[in-house]
mmCIF file with all atom_site columns, C-alpha atoms in Angstrom:
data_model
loop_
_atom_site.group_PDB
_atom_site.id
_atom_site.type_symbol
_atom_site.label_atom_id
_atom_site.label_alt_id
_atom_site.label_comp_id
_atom_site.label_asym_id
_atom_site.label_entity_id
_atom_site.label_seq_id
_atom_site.pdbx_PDB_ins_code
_atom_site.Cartn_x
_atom_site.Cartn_y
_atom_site.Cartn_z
_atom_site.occupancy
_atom_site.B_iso_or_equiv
_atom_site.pdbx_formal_charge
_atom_site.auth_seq_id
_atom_site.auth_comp_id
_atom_site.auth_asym_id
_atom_site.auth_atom_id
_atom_site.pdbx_PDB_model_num
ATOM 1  C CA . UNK X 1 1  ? 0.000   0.000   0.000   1.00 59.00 ? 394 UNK X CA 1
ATOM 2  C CA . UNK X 1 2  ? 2.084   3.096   -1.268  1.00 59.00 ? 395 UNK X CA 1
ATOM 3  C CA . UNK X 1 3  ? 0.203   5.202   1.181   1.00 61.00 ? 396 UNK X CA 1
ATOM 4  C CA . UNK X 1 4  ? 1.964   3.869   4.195   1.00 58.00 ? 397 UNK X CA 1
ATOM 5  C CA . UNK X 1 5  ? 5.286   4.326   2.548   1.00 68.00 ? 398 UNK X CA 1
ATOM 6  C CA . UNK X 1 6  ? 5.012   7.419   0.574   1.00 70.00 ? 399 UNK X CA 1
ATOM 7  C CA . UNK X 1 7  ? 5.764   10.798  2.588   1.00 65.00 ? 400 UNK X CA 1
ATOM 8  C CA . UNK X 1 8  ? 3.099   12.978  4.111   1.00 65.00 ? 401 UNK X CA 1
ATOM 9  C CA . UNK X 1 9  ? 3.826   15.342  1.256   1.00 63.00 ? 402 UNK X CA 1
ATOM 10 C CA . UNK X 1 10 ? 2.405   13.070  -1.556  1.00 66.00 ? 403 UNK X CA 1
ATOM 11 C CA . UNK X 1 11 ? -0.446  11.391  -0.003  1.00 65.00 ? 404 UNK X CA 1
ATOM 12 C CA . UNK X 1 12 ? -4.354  13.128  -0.524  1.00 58.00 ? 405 UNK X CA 1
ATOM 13 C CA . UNK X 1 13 ? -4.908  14.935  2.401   1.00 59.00 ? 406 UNK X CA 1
ATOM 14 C CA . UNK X 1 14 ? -8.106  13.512  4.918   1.00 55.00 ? 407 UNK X CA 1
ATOM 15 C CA . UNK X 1 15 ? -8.246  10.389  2.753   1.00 66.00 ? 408 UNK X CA 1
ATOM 16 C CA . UNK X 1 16 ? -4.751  9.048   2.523   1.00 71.00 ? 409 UNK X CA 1
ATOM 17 C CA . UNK X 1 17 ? -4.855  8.162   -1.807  1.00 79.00 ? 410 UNK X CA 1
ATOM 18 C CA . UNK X 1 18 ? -1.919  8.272   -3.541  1.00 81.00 ? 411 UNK X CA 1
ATOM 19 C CA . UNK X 1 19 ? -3.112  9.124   -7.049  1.00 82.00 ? 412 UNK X CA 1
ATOM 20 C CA . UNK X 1 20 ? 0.099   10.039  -8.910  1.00 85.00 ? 413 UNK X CA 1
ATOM 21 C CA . UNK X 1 21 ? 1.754   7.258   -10.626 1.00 91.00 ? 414 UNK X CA 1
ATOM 22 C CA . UNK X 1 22 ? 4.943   9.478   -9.805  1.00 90.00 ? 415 UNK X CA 1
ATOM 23 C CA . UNK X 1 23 ? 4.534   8.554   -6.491  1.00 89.00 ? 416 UNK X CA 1
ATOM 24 C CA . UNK X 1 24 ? 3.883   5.048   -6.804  1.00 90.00 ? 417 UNK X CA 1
ATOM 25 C CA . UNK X 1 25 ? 7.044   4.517   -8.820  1.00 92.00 ? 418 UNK X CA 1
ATOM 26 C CA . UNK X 1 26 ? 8.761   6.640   -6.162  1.00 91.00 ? 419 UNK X CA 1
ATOM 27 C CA . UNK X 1 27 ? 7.706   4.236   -3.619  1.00 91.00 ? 420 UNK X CA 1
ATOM 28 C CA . UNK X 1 28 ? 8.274   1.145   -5.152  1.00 93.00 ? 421 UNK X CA 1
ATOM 29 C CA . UNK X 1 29 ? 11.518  2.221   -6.103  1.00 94.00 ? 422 UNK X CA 1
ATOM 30 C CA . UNK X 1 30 ? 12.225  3.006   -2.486  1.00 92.00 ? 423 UNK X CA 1
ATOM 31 C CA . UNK X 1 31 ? 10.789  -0.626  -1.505  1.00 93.00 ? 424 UNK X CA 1
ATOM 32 C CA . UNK X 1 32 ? 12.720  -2.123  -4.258  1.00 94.00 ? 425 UNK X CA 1
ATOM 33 C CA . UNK X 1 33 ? 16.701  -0.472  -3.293  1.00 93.00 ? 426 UNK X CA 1
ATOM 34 C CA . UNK X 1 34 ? 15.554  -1.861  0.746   1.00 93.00 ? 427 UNK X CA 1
ATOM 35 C CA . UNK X 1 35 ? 14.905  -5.207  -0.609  1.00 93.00 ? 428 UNK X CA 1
ATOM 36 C CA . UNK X 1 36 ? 18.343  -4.943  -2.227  1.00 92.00 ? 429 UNK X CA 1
ATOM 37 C CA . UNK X 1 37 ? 19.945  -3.573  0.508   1.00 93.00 ? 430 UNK X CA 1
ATOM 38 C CA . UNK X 1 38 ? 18.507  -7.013  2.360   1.00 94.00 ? 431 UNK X CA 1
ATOM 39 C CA . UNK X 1 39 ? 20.244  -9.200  -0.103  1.00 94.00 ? 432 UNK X CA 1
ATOM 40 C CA . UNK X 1 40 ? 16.968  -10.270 -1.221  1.00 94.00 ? 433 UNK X CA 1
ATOM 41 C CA . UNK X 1 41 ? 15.039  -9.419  -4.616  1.00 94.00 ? 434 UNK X CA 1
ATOM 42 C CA . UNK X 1 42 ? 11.740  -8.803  -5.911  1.00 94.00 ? 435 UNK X CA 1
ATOM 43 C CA . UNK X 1 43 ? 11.241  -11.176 -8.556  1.00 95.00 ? 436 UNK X CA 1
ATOM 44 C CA . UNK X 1 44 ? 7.401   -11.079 -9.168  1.00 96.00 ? 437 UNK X CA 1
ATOM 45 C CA . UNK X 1 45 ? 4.689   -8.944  -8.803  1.00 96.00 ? 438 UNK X CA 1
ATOM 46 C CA . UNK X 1 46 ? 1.413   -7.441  -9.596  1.00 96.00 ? 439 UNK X CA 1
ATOM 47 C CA . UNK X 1 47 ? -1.171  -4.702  -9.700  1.00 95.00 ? 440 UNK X CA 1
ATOM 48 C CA . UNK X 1 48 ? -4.282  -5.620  -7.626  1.00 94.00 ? 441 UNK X CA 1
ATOM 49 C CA . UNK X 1 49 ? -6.961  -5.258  -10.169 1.00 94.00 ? 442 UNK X CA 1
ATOM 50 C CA . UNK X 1 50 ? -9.584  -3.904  -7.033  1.00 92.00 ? 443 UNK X CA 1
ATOM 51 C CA . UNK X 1 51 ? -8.790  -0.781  -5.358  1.00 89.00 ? 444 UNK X CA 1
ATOM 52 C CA . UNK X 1 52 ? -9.676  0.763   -2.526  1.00 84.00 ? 445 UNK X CA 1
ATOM 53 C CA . UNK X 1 53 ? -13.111 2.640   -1.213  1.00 84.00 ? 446 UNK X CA 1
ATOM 54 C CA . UNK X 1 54 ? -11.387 5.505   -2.154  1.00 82.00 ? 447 UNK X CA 1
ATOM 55 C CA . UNK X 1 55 ? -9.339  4.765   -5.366  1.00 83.00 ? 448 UNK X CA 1
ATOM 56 C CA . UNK X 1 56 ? -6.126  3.573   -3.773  1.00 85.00 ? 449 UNK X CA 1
ATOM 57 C CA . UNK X 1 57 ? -3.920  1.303   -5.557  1.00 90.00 ? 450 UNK X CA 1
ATOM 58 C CA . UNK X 1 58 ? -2.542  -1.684  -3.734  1.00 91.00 ? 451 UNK X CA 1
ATOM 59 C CA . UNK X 1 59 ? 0.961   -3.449  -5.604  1.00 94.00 ? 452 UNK X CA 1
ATOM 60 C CA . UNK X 1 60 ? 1.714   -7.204  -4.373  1.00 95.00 ? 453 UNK X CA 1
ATOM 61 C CA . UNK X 1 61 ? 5.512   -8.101  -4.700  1.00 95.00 ? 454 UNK X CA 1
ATOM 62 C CA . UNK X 1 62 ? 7.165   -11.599 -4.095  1.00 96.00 ? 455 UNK X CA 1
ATOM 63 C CA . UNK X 1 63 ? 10.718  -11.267 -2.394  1.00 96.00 ? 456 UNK X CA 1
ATOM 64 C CA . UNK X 1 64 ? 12.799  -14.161 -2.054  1.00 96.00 ? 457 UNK X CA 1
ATOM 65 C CA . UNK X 1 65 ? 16.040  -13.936 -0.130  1.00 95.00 ? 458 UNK X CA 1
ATOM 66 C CA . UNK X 1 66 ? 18.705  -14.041 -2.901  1.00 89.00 ? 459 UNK X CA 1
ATOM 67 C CA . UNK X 1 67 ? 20.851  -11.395 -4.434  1.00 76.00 ? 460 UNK X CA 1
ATOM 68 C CA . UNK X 1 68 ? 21.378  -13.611 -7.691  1.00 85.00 ? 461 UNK X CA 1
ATOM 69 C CA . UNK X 1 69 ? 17.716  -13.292 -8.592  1.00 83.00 ? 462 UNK X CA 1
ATOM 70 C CA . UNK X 1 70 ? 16.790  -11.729 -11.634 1.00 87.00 ? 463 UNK X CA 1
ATOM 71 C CA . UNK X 1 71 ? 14.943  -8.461  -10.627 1.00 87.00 ? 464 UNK X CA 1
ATOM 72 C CA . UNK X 1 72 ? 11.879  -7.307  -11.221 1.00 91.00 ? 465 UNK X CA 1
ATOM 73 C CA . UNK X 1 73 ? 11.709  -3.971  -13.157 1.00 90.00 ? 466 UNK X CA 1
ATOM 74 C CA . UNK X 1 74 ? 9.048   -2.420  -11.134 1.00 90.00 ? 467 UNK X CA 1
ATOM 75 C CA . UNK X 1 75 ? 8.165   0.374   -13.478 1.00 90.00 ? 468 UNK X CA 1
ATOM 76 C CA . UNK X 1 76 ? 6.652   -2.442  -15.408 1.00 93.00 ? 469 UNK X CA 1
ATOM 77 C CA . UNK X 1 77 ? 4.307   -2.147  -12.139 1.00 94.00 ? 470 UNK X CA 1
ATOM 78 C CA . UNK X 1 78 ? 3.498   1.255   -12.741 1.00 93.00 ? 471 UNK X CA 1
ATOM 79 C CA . UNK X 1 79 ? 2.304   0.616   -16.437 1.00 92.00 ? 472 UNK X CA 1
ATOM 80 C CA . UNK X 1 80 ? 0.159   -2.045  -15.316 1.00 93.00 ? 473 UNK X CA 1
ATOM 81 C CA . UNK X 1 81 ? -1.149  0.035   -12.618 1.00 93.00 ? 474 UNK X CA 1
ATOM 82 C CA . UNK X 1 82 ? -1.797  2.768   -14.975 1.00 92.00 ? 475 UNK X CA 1
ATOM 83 C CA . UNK X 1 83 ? -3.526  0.333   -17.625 1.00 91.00 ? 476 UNK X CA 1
ATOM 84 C CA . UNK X 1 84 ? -5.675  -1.147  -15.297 1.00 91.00 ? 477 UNK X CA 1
ATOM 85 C CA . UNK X 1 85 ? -6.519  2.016   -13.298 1.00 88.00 ? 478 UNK X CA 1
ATOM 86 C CA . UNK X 1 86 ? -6.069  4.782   -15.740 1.00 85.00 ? 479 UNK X CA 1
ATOM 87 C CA . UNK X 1 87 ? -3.116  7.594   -14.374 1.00 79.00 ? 480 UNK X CA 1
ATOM 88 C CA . UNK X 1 88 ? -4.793  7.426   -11.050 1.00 62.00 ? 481 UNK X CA 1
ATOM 89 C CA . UNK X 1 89 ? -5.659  11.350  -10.858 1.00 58.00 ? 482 UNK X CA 1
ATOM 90 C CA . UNK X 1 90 ? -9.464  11.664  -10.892 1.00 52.00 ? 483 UNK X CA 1
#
């Protein structure tokens, strides 16, 4: 959920949405360097295809503890996100 990791800055004030795939990527990229920085990688993931009451966009990953993994690209996450959810600003 981007919202719990994104700064107060960049989430919707009162209702906690993160509608900017900017933000999204900027999270996921965050997510993806400490999973790194674990010696572990992201090697899967997906867009949830439901979102939230209020339009929020939930991303599952699949980390496996291994640094010789091939990574996940997760803007490839952000596309889908976008495809499936249009460019999340309303």
């Amino acid at each position: 959920k981007p919202q719990f990791e994104a700064g107060k800055h960049e989430v919707d004030k009162g209702k906690g949405v993160i509608r900017d795939p900017e933000v999204w990527n900027d999270v996921l990229n965050k997510v993806q360097m400490s999973v790194r920085g674990n010696k572990a990688a992201i090697i899967e993931g997906m867009v949830s295809p439901i979102t939230g009451a209020e339009g929020n966009v939930e991303f599952f990953i699949h980390v496996v503890k291994s640094s010789d993994c091939q990574q996940l690209e997760v803007s490839s996450l952000i596309q889908e996100a976008i495809g499936l959810h249009g460019d999340g600003k309303k």
